[in-house]
Coordinates of N, CA and C in Angstrom, one line a residue:
X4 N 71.4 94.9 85.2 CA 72.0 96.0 85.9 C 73.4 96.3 85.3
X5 N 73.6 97.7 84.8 CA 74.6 98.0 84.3 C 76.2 98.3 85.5
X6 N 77.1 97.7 85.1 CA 78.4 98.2 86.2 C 78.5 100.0 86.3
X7 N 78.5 100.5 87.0 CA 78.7 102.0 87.4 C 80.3 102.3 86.4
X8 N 80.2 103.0 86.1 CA 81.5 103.9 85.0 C 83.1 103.5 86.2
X9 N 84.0 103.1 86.2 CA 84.7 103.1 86.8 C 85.2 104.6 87.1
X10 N 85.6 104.6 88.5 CA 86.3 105.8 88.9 C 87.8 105.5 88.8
X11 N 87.9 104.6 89.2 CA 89.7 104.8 89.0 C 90.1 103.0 88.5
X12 N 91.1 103.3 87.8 CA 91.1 102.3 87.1 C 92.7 101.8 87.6
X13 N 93.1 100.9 88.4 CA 94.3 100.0 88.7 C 94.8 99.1 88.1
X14 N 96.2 100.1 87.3 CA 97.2 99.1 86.6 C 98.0 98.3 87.2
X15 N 98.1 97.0 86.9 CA 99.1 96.0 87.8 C 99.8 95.5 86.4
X16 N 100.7 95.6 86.3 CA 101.9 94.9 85.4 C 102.4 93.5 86.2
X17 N 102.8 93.0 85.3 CA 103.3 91.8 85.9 C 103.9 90.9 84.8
X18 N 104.9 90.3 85.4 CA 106.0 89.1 84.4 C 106.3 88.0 85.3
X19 N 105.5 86.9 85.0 CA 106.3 85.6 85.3 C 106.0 85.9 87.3
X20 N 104.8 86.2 87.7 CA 104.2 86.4 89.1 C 103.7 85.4 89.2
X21 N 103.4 83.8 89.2 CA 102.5 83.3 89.4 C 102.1 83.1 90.8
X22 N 103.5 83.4 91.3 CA 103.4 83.0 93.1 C 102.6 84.1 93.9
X23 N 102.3 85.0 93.3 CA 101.9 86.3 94.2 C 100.7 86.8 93.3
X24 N 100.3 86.7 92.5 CA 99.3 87.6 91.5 C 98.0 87.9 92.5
X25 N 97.7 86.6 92.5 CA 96.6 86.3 93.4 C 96.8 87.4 94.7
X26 N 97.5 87.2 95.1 CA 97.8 88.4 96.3 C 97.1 89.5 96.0
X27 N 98.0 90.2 95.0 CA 98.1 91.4 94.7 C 96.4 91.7 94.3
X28 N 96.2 91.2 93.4 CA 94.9 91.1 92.7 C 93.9 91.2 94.3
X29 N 94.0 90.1 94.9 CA 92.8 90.0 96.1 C 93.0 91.7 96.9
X30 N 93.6 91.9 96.9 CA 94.1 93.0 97.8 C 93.4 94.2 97.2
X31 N 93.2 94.2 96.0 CA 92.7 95.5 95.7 C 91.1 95.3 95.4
X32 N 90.8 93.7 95.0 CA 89.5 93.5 95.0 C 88.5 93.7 96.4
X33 N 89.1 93.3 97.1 CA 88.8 93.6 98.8 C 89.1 95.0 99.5
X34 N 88.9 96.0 98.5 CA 89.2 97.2 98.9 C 87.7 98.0 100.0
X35 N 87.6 98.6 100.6 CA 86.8 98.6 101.0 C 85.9 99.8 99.9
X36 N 86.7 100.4 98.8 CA 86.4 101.6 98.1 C 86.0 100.7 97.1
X37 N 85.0 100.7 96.4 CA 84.9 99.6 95.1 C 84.7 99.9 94.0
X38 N 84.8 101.2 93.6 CA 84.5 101.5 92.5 C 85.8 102.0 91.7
X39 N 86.2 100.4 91.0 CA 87.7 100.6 90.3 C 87.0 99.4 88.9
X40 N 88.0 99.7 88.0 CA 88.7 98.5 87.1 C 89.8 98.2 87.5
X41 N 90.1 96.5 87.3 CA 91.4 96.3 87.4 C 92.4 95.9 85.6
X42 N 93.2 96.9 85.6 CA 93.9 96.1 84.3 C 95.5 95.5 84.5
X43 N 94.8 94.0 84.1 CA 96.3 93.6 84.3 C 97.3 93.2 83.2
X44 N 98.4 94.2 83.1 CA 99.2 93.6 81.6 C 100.2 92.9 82.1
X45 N 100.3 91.6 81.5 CA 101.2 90.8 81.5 C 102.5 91.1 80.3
X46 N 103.5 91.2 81.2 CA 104.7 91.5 80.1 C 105.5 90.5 79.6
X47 N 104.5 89.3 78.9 CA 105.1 88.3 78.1 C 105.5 87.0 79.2
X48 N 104.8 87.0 79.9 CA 105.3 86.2 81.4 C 105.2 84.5 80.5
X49 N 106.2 83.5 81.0 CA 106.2 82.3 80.3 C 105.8 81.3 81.2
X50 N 105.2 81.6 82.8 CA 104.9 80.7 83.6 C 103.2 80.8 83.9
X51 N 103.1 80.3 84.6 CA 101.1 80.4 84.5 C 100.4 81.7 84.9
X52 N 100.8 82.6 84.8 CA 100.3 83.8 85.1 C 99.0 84.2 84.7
X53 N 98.9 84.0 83.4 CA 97.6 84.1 82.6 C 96.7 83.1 83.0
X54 N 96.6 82.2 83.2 CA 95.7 81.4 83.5 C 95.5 81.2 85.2
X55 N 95.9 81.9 86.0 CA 95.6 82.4 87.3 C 94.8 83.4 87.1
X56 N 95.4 84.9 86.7 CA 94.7 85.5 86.5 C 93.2 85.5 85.8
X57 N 93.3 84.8 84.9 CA 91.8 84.3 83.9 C 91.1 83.8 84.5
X58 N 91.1 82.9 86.0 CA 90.5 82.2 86.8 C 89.9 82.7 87.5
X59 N 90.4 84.1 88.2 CA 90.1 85.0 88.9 C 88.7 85.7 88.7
X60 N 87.9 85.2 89.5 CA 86.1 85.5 89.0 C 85.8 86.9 89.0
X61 N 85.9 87.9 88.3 CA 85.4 89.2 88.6 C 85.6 89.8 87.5
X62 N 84.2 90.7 87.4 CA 83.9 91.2 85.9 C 84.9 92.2 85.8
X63 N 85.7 92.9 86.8 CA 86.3 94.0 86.5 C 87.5 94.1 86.4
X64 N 87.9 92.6 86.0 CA 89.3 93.0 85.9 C 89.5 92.6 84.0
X65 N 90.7 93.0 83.8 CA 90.6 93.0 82.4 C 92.2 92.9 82.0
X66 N 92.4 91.6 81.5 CA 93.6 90.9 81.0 C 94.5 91.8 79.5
X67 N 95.5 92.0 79.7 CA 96.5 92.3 78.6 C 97.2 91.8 78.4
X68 N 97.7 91.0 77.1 CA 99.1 90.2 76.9 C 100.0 91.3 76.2
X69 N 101.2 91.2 76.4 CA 102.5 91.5 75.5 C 102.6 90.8 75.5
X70 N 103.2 90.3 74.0 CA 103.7 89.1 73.2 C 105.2 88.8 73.3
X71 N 105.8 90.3 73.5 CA 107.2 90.2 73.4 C 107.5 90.9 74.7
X72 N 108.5 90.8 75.9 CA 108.4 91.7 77.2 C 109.3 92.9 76.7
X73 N 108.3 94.0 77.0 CA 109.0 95.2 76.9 C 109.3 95.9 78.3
X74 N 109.0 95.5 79.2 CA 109.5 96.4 80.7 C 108.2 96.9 81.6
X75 N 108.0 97.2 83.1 CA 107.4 98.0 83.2 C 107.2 99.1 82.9
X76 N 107.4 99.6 82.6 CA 107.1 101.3 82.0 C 106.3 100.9 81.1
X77 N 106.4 100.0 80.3 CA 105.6 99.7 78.5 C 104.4 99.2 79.4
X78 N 104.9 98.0 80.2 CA 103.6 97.2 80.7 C 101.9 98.8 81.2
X79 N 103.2 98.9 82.1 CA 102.4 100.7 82.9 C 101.6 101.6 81.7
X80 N 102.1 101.6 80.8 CA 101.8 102.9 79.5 C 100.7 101.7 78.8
X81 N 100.9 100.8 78.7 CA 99.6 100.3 78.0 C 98.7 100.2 78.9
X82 N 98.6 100.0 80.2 CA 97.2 99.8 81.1 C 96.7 101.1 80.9
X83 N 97.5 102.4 81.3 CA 97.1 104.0 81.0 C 96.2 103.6 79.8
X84 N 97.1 103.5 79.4 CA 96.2 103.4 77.6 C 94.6 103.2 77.3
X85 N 95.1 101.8 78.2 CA 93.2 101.1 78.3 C 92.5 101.4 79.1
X86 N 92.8 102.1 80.2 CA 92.4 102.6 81.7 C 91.0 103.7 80.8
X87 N 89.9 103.3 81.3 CA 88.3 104.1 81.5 C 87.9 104.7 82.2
X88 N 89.0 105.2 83.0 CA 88.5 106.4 84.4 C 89.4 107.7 83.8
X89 N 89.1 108.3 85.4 CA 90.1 109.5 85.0 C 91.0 109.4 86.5
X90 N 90.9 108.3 87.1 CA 92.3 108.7 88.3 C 92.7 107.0 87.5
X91 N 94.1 107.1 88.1 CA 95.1 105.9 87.5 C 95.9 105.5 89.0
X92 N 95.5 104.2 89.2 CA 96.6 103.5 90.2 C 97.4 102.7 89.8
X93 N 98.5 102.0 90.9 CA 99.1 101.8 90.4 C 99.5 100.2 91.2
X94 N 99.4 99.2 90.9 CA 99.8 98.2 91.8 C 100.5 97.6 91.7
X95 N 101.9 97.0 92.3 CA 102.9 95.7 91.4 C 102.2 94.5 91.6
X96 N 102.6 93.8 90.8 CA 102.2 92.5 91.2 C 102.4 91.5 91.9
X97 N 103.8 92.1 93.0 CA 104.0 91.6 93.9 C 104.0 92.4 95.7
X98 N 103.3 93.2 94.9 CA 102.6 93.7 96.4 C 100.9 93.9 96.8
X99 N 101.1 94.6 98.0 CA 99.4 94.6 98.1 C 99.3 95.8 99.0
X100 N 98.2 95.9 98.6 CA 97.4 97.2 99.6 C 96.8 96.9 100.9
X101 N 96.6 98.4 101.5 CA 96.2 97.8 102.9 C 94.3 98.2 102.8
X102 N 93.4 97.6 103.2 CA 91.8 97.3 102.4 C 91.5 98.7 102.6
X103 N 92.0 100.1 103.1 CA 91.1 101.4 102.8 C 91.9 102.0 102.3
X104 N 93.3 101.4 101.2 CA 93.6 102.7 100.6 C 92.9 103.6 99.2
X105 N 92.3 103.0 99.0 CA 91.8 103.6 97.9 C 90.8 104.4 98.5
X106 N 89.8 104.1 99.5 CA 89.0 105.0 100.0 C 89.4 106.3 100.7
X107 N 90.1 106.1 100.9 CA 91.1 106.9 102.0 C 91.9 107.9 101.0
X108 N 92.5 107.7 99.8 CA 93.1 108.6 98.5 C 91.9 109.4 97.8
X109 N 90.9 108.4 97.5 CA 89.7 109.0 96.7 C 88.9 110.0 97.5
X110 N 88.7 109.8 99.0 CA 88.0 110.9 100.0 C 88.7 112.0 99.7
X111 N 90.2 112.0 99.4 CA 91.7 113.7 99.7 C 91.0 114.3 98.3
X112 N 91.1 113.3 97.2 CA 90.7 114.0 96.1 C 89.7 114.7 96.1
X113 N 88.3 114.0 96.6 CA 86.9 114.6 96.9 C 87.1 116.1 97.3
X114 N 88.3 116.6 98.2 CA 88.2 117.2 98.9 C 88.6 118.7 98.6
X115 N 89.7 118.2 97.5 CA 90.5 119.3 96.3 C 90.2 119.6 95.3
X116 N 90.9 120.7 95.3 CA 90.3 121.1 93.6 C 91.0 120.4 92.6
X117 N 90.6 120.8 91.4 CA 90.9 119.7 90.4 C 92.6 119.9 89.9
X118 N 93.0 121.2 90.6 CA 94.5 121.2 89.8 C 95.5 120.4 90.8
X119 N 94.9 119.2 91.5 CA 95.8 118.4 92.1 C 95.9 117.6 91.6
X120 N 96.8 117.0 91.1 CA 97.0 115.7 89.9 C 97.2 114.7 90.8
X121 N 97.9 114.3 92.1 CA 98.2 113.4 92.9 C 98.3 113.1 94.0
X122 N 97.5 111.7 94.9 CA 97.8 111.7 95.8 C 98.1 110.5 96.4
X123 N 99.3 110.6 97.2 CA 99.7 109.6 97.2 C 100.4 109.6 99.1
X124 N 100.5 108.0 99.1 CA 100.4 107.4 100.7 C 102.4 107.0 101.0
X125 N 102.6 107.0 102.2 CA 103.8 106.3 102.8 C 103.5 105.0 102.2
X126 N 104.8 104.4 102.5 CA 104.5 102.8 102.5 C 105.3 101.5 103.3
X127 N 104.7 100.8 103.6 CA 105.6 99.5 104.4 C 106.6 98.9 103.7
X128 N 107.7 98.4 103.6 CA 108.6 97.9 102.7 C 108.3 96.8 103.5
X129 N 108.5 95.5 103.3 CA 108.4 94.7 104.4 C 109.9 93.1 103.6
X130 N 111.0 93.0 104.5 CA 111.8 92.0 103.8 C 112.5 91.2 105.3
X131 N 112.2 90.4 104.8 CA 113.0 89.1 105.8 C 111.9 89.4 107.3
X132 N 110.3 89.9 107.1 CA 109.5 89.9 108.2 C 109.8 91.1 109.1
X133 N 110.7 92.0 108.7 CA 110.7 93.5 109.1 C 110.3 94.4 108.1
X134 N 109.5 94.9 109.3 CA 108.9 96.2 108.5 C 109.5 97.7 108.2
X135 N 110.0 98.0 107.6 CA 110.5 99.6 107.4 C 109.4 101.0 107.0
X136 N 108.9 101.5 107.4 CA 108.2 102.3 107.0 C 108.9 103.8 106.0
X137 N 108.6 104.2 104.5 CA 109.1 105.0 103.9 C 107.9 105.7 103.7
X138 N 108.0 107.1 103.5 CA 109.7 107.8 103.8 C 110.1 108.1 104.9
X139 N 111.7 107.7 105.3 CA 112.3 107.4 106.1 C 111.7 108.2 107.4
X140 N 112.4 109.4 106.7 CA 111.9 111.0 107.9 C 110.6 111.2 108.0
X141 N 109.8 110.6 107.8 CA 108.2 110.7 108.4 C 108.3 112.5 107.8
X142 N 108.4 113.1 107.1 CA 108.2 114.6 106.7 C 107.0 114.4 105.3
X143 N 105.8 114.8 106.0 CA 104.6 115.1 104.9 C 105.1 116.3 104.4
X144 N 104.9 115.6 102.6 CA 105.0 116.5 101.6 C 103.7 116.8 100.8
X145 N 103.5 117.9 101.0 CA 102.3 118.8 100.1 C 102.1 119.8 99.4
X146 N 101.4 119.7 98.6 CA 101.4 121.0 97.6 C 102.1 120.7 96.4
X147 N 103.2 122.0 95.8 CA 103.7 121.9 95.1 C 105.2 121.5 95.8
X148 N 105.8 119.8 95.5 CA 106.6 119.2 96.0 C 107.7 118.9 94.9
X149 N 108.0 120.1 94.5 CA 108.9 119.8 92.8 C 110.3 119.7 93.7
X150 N 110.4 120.6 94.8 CA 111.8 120.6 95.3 C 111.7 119.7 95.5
X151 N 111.5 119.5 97.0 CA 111.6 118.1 97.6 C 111.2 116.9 96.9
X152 N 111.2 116.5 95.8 CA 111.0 115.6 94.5 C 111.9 115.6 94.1
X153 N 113.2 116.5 94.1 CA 114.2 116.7 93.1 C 115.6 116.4 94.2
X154 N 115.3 116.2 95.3 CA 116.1 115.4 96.1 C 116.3 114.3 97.0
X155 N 115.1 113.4 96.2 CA 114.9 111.9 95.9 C 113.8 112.2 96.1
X156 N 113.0 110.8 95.7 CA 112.1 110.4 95.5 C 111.3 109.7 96.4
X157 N 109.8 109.9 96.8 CA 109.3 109.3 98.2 C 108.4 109.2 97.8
X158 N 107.9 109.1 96.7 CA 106.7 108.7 96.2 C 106.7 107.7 95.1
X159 N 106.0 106.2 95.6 CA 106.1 105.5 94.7 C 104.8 105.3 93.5
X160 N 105.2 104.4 92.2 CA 104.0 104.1 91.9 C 102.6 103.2 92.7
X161 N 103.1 102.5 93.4 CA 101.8 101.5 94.5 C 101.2 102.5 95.5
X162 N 102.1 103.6 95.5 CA 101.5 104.7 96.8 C 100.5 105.8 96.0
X163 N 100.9 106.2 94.9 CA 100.2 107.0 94.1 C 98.7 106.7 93.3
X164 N 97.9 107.6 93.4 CA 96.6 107.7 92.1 C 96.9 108.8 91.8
X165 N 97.0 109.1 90.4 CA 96.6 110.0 89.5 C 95.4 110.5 88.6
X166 N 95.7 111.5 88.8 CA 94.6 112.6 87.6 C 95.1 112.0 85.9
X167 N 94.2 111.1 85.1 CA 94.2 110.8 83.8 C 95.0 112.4 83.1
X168 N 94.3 113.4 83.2 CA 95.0 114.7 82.9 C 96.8 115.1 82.6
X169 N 97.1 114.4 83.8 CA 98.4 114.7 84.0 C 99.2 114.1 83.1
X170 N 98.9 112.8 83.2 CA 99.5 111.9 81.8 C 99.1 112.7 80.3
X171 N 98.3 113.1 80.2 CA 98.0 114.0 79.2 C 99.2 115.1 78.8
X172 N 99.8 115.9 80.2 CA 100.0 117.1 80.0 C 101.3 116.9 80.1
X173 N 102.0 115.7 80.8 CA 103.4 114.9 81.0 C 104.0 114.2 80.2
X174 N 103.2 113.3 79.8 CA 103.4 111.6 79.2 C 103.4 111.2 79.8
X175 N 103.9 109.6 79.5 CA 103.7 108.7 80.4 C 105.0 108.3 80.8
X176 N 105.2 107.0 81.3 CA 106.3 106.4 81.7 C 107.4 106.9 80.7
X177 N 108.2 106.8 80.7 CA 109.5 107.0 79.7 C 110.5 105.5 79.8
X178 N 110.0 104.7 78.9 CA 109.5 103.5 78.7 C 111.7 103.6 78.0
X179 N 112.0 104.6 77.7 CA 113.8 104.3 77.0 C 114.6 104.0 78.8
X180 N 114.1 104.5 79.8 CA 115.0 104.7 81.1 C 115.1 103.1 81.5
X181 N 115.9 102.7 82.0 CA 116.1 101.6 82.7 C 115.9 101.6 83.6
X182 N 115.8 102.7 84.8 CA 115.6 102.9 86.4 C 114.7 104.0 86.5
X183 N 114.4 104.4 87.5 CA 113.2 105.6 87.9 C 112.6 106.0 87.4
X184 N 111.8 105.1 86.5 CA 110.8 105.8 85.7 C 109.6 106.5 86.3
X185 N 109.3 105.8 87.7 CA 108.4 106.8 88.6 C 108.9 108.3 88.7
X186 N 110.5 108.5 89.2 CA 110.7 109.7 89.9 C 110.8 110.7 88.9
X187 N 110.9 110.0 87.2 CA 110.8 111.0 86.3 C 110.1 111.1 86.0
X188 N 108.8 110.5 86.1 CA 107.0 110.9 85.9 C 107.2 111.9 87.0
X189 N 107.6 111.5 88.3 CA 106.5 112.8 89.3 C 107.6 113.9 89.2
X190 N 108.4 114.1 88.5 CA 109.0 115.5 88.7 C 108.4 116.0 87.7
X191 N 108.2 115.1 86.5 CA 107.6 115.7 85.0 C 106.2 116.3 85.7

């Protein structure tokens, strides 16, 4: 029996995660939506990261070394790279999902036409066992959100899937920035 074509393929970057990978990773494998790849590029990590990950029993995930760490954005731009679908997620490695979001993103897409490149969820911050919910002002943004994108940012990469296209028609990360490389993808 052959694996079904992946529909969306989940980049997780990661450096020197050994404490959480597993997390992250379980979280998306336990999705209740299951038709993903997982690619995980490691950005040159020097603690057991790879050999957690490699342990990890499942045909669909699929290991990348960087030899030398170049950042996430590089980490991010090479998973795009190898990604075999046409939507792109986005996971850190030290977070996790809640088990229907992927089902729950991929149903909105089902639902639109194709010139919607993205969609993407609030999210829990969670530090010292409090939870914050962002974005702040609970105000759903839809459509064309270039304004309201251009007076911060409320969309993250863990909350987003994208249309493979858009990276096409954008680029990708802008891998020279040191900070917001998300908020200049989604304005781009």
């Amino acid at each position: 029996m052959t694996t079904p074509h992946p529909i969306v393929s989940v980049v997780i970057p990661t450096y020197n995660r050994e404490n959480v990978i597993t997390r992250a990773i379980h979280s998306v494998i336990n999705q209740t939506y299951q038709n993903f790849e997982i690619i995980v590029i490691d950005d040159g990590s020097t603690d057991s990261t790879a050999k957690i990950v490699k342990a990890i029993e499942d045909p669909r995930i699929r290991y990348i070394r960087h030899d030398v760490r170049k950042g996430a954005a590089a980490a991010r731009n090479t998973g795009i790279n190898a990604a075999h679908s046409d939507f792109i997620a986005f996971q850190d490695s030290d977070d996790e999902w809640l088990f229907d979001k992927l089902k729950k993103q991929m149903e909105l897409f089902s639902q639109v036409t194709n010139n919607v490149g993205v969609v993407y969820t609030g999210f829990l911050r969670v530090k010292s066992n409090q939870a914050t919910y962002f974005p702040k002002n609970n105000i759903k943004n839809s459509g064309n959100i270039l304004q309201s994108i251009l007076k911060g940012n409320f969309v993250t990469t863990q909350s987003a899937i994208i249309r493979r296209q858009c990276f096409d028609k954008v680029g990708l990360f802008d891998e020279a920035l040191p900070r917001f490389q998300d908020w200049d993808l989604f304005i781009r």
